[in-house]
Short mmCIF file of C-alpha atoms and ligand atoms in Angstrom, two decimals:
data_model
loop_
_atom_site.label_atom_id
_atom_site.label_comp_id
_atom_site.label_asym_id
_atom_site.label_seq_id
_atom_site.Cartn_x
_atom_site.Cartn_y
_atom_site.Cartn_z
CA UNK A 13 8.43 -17.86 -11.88
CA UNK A 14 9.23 -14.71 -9.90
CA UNK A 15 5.57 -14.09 -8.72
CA UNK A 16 5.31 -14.80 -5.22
CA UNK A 17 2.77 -14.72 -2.73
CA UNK A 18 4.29 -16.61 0.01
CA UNK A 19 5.57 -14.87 3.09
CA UNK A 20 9.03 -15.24 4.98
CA UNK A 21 8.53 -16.89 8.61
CA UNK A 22 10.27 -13.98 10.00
CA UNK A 23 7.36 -12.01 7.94
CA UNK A 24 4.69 -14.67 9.28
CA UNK A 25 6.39 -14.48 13.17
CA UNK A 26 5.73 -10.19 12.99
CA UNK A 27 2.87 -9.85 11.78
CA UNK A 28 1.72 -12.64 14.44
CA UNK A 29 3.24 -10.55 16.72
CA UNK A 30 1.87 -7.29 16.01
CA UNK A 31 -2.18 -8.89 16.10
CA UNK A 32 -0.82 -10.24 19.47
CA UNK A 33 0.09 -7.27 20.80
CA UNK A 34 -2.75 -5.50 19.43
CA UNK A 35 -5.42 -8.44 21.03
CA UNK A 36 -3.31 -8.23 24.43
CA UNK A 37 -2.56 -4.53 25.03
CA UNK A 38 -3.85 -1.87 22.56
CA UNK A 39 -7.48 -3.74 22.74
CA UNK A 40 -7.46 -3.49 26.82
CA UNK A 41 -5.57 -0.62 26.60
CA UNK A 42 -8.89 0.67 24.08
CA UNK A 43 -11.41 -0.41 26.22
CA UNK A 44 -10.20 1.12 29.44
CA UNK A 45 -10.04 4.33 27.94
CA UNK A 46 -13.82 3.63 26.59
CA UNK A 47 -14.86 7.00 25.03
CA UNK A 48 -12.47 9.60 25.33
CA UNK A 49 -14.82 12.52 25.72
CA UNK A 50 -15.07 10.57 29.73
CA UNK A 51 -12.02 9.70 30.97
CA UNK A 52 -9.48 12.15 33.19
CA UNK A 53 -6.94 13.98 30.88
CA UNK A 54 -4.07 12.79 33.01
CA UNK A 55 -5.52 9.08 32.84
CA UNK A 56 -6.50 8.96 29.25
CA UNK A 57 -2.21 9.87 28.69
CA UNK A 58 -0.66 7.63 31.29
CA UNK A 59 -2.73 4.32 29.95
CA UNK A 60 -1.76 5.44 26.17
CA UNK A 61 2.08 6.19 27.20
CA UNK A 62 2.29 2.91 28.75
CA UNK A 63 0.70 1.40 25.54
CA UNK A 64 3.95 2.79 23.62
CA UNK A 65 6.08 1.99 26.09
CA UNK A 66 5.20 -1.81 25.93
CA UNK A 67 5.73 -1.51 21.92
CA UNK A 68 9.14 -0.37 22.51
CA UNK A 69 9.50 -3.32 24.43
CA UNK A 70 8.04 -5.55 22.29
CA UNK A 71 9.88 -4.26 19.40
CA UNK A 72 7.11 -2.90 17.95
CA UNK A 73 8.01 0.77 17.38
CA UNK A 74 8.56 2.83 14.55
CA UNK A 75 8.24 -0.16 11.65
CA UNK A 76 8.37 2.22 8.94
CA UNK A 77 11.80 3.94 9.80
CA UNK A 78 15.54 2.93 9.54
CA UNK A 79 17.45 1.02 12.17
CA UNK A 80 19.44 4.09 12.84
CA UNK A 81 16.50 6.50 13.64
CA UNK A 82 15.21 3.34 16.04
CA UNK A 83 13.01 2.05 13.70
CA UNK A 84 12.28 -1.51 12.40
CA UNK A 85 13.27 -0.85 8.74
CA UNK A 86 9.99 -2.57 7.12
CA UNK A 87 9.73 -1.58 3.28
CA UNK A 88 6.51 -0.73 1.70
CA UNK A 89 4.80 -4.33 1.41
CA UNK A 90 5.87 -5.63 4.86
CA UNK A 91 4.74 -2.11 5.89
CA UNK A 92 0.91 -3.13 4.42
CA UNK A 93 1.49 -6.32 6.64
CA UNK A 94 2.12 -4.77 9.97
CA UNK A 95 -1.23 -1.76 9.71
CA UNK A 96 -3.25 -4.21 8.23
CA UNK A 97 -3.08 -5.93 11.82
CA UNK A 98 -2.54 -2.61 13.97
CA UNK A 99 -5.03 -1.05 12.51
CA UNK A 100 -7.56 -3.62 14.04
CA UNK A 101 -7.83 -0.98 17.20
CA UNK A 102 -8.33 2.84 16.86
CA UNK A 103 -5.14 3.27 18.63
CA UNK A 104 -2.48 0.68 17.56
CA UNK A 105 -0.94 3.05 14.44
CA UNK A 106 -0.58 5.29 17.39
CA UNK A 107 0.72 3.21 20.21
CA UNK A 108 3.48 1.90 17.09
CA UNK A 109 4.29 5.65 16.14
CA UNK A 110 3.44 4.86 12.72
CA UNK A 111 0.29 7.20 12.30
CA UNK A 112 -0.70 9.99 10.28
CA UNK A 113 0.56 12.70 10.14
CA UNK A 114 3.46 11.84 12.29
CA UNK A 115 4.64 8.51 9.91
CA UNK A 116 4.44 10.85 6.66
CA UNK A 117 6.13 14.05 8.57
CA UNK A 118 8.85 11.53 9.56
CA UNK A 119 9.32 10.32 6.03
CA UNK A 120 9.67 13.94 4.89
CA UNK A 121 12.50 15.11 7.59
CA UNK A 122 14.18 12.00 6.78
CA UNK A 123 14.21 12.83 3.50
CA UNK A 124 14.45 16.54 2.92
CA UNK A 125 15.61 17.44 6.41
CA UNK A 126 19.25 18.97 6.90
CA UNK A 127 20.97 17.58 9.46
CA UNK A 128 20.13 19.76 11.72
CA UNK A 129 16.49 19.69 11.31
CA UNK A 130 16.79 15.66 11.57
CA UNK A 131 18.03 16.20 14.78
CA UNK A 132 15.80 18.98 16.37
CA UNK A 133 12.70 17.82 15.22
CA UNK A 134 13.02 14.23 13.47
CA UNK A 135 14.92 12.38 16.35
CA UNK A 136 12.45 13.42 18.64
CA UNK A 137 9.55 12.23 16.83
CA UNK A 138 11.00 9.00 16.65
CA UNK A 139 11.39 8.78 20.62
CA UNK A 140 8.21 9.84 20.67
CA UNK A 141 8.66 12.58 22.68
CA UNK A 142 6.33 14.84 20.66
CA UNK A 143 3.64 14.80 17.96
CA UNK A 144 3.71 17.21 14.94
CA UNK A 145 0.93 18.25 12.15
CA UNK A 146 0.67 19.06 8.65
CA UNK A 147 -0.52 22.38 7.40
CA UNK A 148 -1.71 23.04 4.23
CA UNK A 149 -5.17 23.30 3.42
CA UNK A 150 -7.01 26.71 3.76
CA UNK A 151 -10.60 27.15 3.98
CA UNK A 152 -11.13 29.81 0.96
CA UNK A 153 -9.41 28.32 -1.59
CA UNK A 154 -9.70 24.69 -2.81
CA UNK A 155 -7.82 22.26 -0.98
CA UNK A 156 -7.88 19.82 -3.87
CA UNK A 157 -5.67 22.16 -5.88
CA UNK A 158 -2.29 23.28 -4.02
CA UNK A 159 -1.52 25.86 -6.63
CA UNK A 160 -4.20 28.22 -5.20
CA UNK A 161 -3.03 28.15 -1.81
CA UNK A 162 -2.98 31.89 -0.19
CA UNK A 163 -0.91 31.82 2.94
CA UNK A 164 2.33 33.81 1.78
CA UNK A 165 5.71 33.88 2.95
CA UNK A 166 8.21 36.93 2.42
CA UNK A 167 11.78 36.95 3.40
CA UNK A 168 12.81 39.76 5.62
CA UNK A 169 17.07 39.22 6.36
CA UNK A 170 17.60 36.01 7.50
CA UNK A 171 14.10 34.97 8.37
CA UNK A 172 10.85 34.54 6.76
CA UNK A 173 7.61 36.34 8.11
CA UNK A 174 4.03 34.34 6.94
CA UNK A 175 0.66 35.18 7.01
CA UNK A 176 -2.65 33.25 5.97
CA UNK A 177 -5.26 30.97 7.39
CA UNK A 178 -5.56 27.04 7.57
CA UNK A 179 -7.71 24.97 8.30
CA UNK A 180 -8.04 20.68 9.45
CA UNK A 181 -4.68 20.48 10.52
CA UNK A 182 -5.02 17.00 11.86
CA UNK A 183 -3.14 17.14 15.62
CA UNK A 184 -2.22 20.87 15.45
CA UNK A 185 -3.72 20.78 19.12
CA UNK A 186 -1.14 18.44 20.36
CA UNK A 187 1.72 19.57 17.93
CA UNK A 188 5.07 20.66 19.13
CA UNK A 189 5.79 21.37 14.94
CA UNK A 190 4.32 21.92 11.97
CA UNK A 191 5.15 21.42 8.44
CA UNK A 192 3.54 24.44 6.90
CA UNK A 193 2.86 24.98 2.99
CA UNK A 194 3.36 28.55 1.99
CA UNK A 195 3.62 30.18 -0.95
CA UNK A 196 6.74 32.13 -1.58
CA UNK A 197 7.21 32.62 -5.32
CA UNK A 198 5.52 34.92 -7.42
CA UNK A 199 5.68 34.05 -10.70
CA UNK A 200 7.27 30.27 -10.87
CA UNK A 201 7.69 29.09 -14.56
CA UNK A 202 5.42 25.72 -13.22
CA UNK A 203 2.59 26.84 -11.09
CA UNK A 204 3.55 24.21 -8.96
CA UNK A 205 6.31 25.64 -8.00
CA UNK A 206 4.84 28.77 -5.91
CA UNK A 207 5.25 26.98 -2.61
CA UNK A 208 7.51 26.07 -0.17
CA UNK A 209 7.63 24.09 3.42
CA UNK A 210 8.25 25.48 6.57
CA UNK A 211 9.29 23.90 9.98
CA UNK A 212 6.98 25.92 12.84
CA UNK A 213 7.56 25.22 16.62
CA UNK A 214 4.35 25.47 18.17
CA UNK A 215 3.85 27.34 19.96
CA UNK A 216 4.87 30.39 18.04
CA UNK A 217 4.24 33.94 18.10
CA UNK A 218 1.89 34.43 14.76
CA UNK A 219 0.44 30.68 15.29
CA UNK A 220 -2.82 31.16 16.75
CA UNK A 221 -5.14 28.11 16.96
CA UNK A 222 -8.52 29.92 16.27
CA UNK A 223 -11.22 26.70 17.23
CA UNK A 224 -11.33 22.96 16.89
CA UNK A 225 -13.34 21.95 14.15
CA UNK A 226 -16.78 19.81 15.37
CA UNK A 227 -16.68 17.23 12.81
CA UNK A 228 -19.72 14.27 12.09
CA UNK A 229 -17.02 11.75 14.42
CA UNK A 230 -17.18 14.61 16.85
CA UNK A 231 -14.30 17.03 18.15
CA UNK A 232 -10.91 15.24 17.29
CA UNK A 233 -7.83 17.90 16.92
CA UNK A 234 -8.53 19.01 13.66
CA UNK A 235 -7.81 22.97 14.43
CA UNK A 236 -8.48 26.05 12.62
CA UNK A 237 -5.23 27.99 12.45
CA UNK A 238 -4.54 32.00 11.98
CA UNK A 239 -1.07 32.97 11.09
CA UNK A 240 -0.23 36.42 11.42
CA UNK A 241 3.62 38.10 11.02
CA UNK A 242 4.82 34.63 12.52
CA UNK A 243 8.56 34.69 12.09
CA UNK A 244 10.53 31.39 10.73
CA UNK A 245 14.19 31.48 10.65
CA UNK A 246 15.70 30.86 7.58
CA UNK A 247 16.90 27.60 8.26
CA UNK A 248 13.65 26.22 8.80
CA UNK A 249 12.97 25.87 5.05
CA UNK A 250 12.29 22.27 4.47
CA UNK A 251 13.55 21.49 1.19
CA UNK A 252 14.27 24.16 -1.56
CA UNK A 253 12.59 27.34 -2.46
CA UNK A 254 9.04 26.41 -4.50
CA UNK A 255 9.91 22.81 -3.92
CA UNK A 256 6.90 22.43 -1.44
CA UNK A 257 4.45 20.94 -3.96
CA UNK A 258 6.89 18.41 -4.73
CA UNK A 259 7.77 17.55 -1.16
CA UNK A 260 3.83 17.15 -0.70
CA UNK A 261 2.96 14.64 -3.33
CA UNK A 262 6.50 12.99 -2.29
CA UNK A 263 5.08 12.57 1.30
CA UNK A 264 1.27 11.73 -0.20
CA UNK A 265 2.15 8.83 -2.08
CA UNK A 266 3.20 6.56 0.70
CA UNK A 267 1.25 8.37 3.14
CA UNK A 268 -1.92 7.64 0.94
CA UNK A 269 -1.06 3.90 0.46
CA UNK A 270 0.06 3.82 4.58
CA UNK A 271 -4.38 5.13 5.00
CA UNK A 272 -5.06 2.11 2.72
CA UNK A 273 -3.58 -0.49 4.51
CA UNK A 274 -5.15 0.95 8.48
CA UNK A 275 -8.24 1.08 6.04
CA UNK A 276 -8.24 -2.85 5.20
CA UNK A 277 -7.77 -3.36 8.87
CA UNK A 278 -11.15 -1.30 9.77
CA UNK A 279 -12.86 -3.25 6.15
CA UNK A 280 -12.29 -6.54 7.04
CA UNK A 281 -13.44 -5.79 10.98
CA UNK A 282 -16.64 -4.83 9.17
CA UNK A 283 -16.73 -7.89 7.10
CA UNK A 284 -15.92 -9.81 9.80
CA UNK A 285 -18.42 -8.75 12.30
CA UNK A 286 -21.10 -8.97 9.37
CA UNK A 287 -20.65 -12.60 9.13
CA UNK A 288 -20.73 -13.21 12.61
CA UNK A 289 -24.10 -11.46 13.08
CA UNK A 290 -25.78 -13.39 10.27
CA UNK A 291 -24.63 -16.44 11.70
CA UNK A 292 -26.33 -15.37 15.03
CA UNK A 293 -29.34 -13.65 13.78
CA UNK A 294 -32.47 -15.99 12.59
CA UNK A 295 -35.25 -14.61 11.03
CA UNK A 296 -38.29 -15.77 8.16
CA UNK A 297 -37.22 -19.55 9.07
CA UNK A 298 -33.41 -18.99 8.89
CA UNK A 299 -30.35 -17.70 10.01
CA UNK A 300 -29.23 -13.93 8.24
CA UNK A 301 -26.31 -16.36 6.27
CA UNK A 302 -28.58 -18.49 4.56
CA UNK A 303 -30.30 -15.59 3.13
CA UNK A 304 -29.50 -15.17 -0.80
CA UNK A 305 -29.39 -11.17 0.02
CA UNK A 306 -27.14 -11.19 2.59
CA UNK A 307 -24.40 -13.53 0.75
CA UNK A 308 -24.86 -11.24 -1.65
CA UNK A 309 -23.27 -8.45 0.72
CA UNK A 310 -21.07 -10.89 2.03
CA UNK A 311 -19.82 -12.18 -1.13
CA UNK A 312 -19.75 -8.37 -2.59
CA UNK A 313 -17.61 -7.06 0.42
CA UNK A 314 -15.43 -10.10 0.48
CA UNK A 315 -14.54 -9.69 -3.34
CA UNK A 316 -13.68 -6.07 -2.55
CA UNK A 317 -11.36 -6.63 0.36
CA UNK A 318 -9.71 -9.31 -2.13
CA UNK A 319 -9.53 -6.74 -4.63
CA UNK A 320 -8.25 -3.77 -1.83
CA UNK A 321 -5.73 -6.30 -0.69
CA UNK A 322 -3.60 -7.07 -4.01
CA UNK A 323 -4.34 -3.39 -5.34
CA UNK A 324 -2.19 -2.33 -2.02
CA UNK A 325 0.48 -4.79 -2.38
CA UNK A 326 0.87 -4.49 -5.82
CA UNK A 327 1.51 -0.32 -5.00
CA UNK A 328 3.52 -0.91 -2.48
CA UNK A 329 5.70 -3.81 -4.10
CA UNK A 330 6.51 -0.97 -6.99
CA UNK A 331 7.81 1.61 -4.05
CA UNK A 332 10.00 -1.25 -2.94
CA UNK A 333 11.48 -1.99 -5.77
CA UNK A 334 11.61 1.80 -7.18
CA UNK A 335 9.16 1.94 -10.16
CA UNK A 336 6.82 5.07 -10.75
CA UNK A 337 4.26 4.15 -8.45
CA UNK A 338 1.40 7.09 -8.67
CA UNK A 339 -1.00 5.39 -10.96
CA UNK A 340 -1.31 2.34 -8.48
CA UNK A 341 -1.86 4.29 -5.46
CA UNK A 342 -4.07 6.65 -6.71
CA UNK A 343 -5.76 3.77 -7.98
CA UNK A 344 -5.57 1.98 -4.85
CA UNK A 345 -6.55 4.97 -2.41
CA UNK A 346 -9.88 5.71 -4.65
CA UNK A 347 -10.51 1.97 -4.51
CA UNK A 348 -10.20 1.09 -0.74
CA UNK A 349 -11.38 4.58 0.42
CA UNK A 350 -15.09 3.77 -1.24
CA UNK A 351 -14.45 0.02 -0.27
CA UNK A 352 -14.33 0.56 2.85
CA UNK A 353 -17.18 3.11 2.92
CA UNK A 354 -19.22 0.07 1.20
CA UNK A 355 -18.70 -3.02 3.49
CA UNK A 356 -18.82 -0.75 6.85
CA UNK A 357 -22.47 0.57 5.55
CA UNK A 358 -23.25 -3.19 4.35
CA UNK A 359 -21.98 -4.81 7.79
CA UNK A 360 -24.33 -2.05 9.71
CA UNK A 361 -27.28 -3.07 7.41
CA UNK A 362 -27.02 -6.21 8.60
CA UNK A 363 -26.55 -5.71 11.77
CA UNK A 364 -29.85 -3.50 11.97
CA UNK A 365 -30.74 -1.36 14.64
CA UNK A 366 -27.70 -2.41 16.58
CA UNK A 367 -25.02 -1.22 13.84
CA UNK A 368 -26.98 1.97 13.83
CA UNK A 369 -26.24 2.50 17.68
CA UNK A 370 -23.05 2.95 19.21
CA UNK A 371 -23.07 -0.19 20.78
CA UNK A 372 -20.66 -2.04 18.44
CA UNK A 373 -17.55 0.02 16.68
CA UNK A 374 -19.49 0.09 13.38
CA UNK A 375 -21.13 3.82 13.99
CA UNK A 376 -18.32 5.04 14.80
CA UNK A 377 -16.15 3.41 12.05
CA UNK A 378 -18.78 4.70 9.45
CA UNK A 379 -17.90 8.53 10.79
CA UNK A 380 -14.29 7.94 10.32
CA UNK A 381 -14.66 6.24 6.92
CA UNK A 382 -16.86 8.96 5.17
CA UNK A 383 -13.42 11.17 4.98
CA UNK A 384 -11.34 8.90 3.03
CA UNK A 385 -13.03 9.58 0.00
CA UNK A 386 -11.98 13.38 -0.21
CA UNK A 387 -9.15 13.39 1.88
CA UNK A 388 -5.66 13.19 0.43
CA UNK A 389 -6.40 13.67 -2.87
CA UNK A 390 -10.46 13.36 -3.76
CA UNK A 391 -12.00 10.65 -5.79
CA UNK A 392 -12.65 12.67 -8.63
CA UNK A 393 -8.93 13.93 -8.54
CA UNK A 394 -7.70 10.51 -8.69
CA UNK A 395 -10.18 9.51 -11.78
CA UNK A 396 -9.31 12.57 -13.24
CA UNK A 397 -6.01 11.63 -12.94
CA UNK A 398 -6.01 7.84 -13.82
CA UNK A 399 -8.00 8.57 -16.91
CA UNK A 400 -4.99 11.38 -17.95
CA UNK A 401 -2.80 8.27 -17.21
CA UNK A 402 -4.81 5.93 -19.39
CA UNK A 403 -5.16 8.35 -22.09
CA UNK A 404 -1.30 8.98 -22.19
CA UNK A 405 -0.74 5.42 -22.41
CA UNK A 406 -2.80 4.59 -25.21
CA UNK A 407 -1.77 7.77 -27.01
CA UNK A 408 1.91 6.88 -26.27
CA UNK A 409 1.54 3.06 -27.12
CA UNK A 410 -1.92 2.33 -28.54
CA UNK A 411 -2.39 0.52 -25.44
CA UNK A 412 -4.31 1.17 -22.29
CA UNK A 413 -1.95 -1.74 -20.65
CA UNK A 414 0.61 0.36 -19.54
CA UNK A 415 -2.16 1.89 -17.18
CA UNK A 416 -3.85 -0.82 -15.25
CA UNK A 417 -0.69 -1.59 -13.34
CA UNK A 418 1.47 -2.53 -16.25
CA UNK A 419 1.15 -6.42 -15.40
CA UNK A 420 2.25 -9.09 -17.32
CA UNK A 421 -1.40 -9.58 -18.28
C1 LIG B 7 -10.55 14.37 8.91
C2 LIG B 7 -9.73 15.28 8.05
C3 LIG B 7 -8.39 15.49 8.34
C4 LIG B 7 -7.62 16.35 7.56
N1 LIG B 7 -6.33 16.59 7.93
C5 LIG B 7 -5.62 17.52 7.25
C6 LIG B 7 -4.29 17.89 7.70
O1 LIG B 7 -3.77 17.36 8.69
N2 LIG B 7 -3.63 18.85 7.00
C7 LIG B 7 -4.16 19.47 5.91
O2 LIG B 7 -3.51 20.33 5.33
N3 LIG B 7 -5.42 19.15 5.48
C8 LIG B 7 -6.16 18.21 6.12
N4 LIG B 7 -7.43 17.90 5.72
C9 LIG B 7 -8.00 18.58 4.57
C10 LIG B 7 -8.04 17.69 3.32
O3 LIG B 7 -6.74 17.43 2.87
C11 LIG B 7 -8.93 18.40 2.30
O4 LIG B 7 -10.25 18.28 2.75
C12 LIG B 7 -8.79 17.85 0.90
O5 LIG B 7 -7.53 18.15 0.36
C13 LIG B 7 -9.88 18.45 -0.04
O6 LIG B 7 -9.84 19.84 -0.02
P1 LIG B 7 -11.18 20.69 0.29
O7 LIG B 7 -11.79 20.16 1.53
O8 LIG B 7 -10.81 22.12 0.23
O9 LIG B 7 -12.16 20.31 -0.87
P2 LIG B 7 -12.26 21.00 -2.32
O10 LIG B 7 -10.91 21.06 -2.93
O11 LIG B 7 -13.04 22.23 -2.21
O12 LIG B 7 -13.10 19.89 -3.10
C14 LIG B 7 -14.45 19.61 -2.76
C15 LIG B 7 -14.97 18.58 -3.73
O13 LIG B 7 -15.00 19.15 -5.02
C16 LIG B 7 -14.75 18.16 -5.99
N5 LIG B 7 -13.60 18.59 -6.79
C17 LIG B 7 -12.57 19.41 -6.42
N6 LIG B 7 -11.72 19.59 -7.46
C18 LIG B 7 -12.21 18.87 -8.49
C19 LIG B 7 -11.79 18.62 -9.82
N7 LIG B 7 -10.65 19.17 -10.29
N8 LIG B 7 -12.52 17.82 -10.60
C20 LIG B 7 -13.67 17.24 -10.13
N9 LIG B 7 -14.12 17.43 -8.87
C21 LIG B 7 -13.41 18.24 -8.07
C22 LIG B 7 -14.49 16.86 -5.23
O14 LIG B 7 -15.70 16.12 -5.16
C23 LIG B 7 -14.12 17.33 -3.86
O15 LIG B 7 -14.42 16.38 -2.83
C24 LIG B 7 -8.21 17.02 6.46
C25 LIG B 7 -9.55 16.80 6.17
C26 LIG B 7 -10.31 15.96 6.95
C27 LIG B 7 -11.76 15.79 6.66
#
C-alpha cells in the first residue's frame, strides 16, 4: 500500500516548530504592532525586521527555495505543512519570506531568470533585502483574460520602451522590481502568445505610481500604476519573446495552491474560534454547542476544512512528484477560496455582535477573504475550466474519472 498519510518526525519536529515560532514571536510581534494605520513608520519596520531576523535564526526562512539560494528546500506538500501553521498570524508568510508575490516572483527568477538576473534581483530577494510586485492586470480590459492585455512594448536598439496602465499591483509601493506583463507581438499564431515579461527597477523613469487603491480591508499597497516611454534594457526580458502567458500560469499554479494552504490557516482559526464561543455562550437553557443549528455550522465548516485539506495535498503531492497538476489546483483554489469565505461568515454568525466588530480578527479576516474568490483566476474561470477538463475526459475516455483527480477510486 503506497498511500500514506503519516508524517516523517523531522516533518512532525518543523511544523512544531514553525506554530512555535509563530505563538512566540510573529503573534507578539502582531500584537505590538496592533493596527498598522497607528504605529510610527520607523517602529512598525524595526519590530517586523527583527521578526525575520529571528526566522533566520530559527531556520525558518525561505522554506520554499533551494539550499543554495538559502532556502529550506520544502517540496510542494511539506510546503502546505509549514503555511498551514504560519499562516495562523497576518504576518508569519511574511516574517518567513514565503509570501505573495515575493514566493511566486522568486519561483519565476529561479526558473526563467538568466544568470544574471538571478543574481541582481533573485539573490536579493532571498536575503530579503527588498520586496518586488507583479504587474499585470489593467483596469480597462478584463483581468480574467490575459490575451486582452493593452500595455505594449516596442523594441527600439537594444532596449524596449512600454507604455500602458495597471492596476492592483499588490506591494508596488514597497517594490524595488517588478515583473511586468506586456504585450509585444502583434500577430502570434496562439493568442497567448502576444505577451512577454519584463524585469522593472522601481523606481524608473516611465513608472509612475498614480494612487493606492482604498479597498473594503482598507488602504494596503495595492497601487495604480501609469507607464509612459519607460525604457527596459534588453536584457531584462524574463523568459522568451510572447512567452509571458506561459511564465504566468507557470508561476499561478503553485502560487494559487501556496494562497490555499495560508487560506486553511485563516479557515480553521475561524472554525476554531467558532467552537470556542459556543462553548462559552449560553442562551434558551443551553450553551451555543448544544444547539442542533449551530453543530450544524460546526459540523458543515469542519467537513469543508477536511475536504480543503486533502484537496491541497492531493495538488500539491502531483507537483512533487511531476504529474499535470492544473485540474487539482484549480479545483482546489475554487474550493478553499469559497470555503473559507463560508466558515469565516459562519464563525462571525455565531459569534454575534462581537464577530461583527473589530474586536476579534474575524472582521477583518472576512475583508481579506472576499478576494480569493476572483483573484488569481475567478471562480467561474476555474468551473469553466474544470468542466472543459471533464468534458475532454469523458470525450477522450468515456469517463469523467480522469477528471476528479484521477484517483484510484
Ligand atoms: C487584493 C487584490 C490583489 C491583487 N494583486 C494583484 C497583483 O499583485 N498583480 C496583478 O496583476 N493583479 C492583481 N490583482 C488583480 C486580480 O488578479 C484580478 O482582479 C483578477 O485577475 C480578475 O480580473 P478583473 O478584476 O479585471 O475582473 P474581470 O476579469 O473583469 O472579471 C470580473 C468577473 O467577471 C466574471 N467573469 C470574467 N470572465 C468570465 C468568463 N470567461 N466566464 C464567466 N465569468 C467571467 C467573474 O465573475 C469575474 O469575477 C489583485 C486583486 C485584488 C483584489
Amino acid at each position: 500500500m503506497a498511500i500514506d498519510f503519516s508524517i516523517s518526525p523531522e516533518l512532525d519536529e518543523l511544523r512544531l516548530r514553525v506554530r512555535d515560532f509563530v505563538d512566540t514571536v510573529v503573534k507578539p510581534g502582531e500584537e505590538k504592532i496592533g493596527d498598522d494605520d497607528d504605529i510610527e513608520r520607523d517602529e512598525y519596520l524595526k519590530i517586523l525586521f527583527e521578526m525575520r531576523d529571528e526566522a533566520k535564526g530559527a531556520h525558518l526562512w525561505l522554506p520554499h527555495m533551494p539550499a543554495e539560494w538559502g532556502g529550506m528546500g520544502l517540496g510542494h506538500v511539506e510546503m502546505a505543512m509549514v503555511q498551514a501553521e504560519a499562516a495562523k498570524s497576518y504576518y508569519g508568510p511574511w516574517v518567513m519570506n514565503c509570501q505573495a508575490p515575493d514566493e511566486g516572483n522568486m519561483h519565476t527568477l529561479l526558473h526563467w531568470g538568466t544568470d544574471e538576473q538571478k543574481r541582481i534581483y533573485l539573490k536579493k530577494l532571498c536575503d530579503g533585502h527588498l520586496m518586488s510586485c507583479f504587474a499585470m492586470t489593467e483596469p480597462e480590459v478584463a483581468g480574467s483574460d490575459p490575451t486582452l492585455i493593452r500595455t505594449h512594448a516596442y523594441q527600439d536598439g537594444d532596449e524596449w520602451v512600454i507604455n500602458g496602465h495597471k492596476w492592483f499591483i499588490s506591494n508596488a509601493a514597497r517594490a524595488s522590481f517588478a515583473i511586468l506583463i506586456a504585450r509585444t507581438e502583434e500577430d502570434p499564431d496562439l493568442p497567448q502568445a502576444a505577451n512577454s515579461a519584463f524585469i522593472v527597477d522601481i523606481p524608473s523613469e516611465g513608472w509612475e505610481r498614480v494612487r493606492e487603491i482604498e479597498t473594503m480591508h482598507g488602504g494596503t499597497g495595492h497601487s495604480e500604476i501609469v507607464i509612459t516611454d519607460l525604457r527596459v534594457p534588453a536584457d531584462r526580458m524574463l523568459g522568451g519573446r510572447g512567452q509571458g502567458h506561459m511564465l504566468g500560469q507557470y508561476r499561478l499554479g503553485p502560487a494559487r495552491l501556496a494562497h490555499c494552504m495560508r487560506w486553511i490557516a485563516q479557515a480553521e482559526t475561524a472554525l476554531d474560534m467558532m467552537v470556542d464561543r459556543s462553548l462559552d455562550r449560553f442562551s434558551h437553557g443551553s450553551l451555543l454547542a448544544e444547539k442542533q443549528g449551530v453543530q450544524w455550522m460546526i459540523a458543515d465548516s469542519t467537513m469543508e476544512l477536511y475536504q480543503a485539506k486533502l484537496m491541497v495535498l492531493h495538488a500539491a503531492y502531483r507537483i512533487d512528484r511531476g504529474l499535470d497538476f492544473k485540474s487539482e489546483v484549480s479545483m482546489a483554489k475554487h474550493f478553499v477560496a469559497n470555503a473559507l469565505n463560508r466558515i469565516i461568515d459562519r464563525s462571525i454568525q455565531v459569534h454575534g455582535a462581537l464577530g461583527y466588530s473589530t474586536d476579534t480578527p474575524l472582521a477583518h479576516m472576512y475583508q481579506h477573504a472576499r478576494w480569493a474568490r476572483f483573484a488569481d483566476g475567478a471562480d467561474e474561470i476555474h468551473q469553466m475550466r474544470i468542466a472543459q477538463r471533464t468534458i475532454a475526459a469523458y470525450t477522450d475516455e468515456g469517463s469523467t474519472r480522469r477528471a476528479t483527480g484521477d484517483l484510484p477510486i
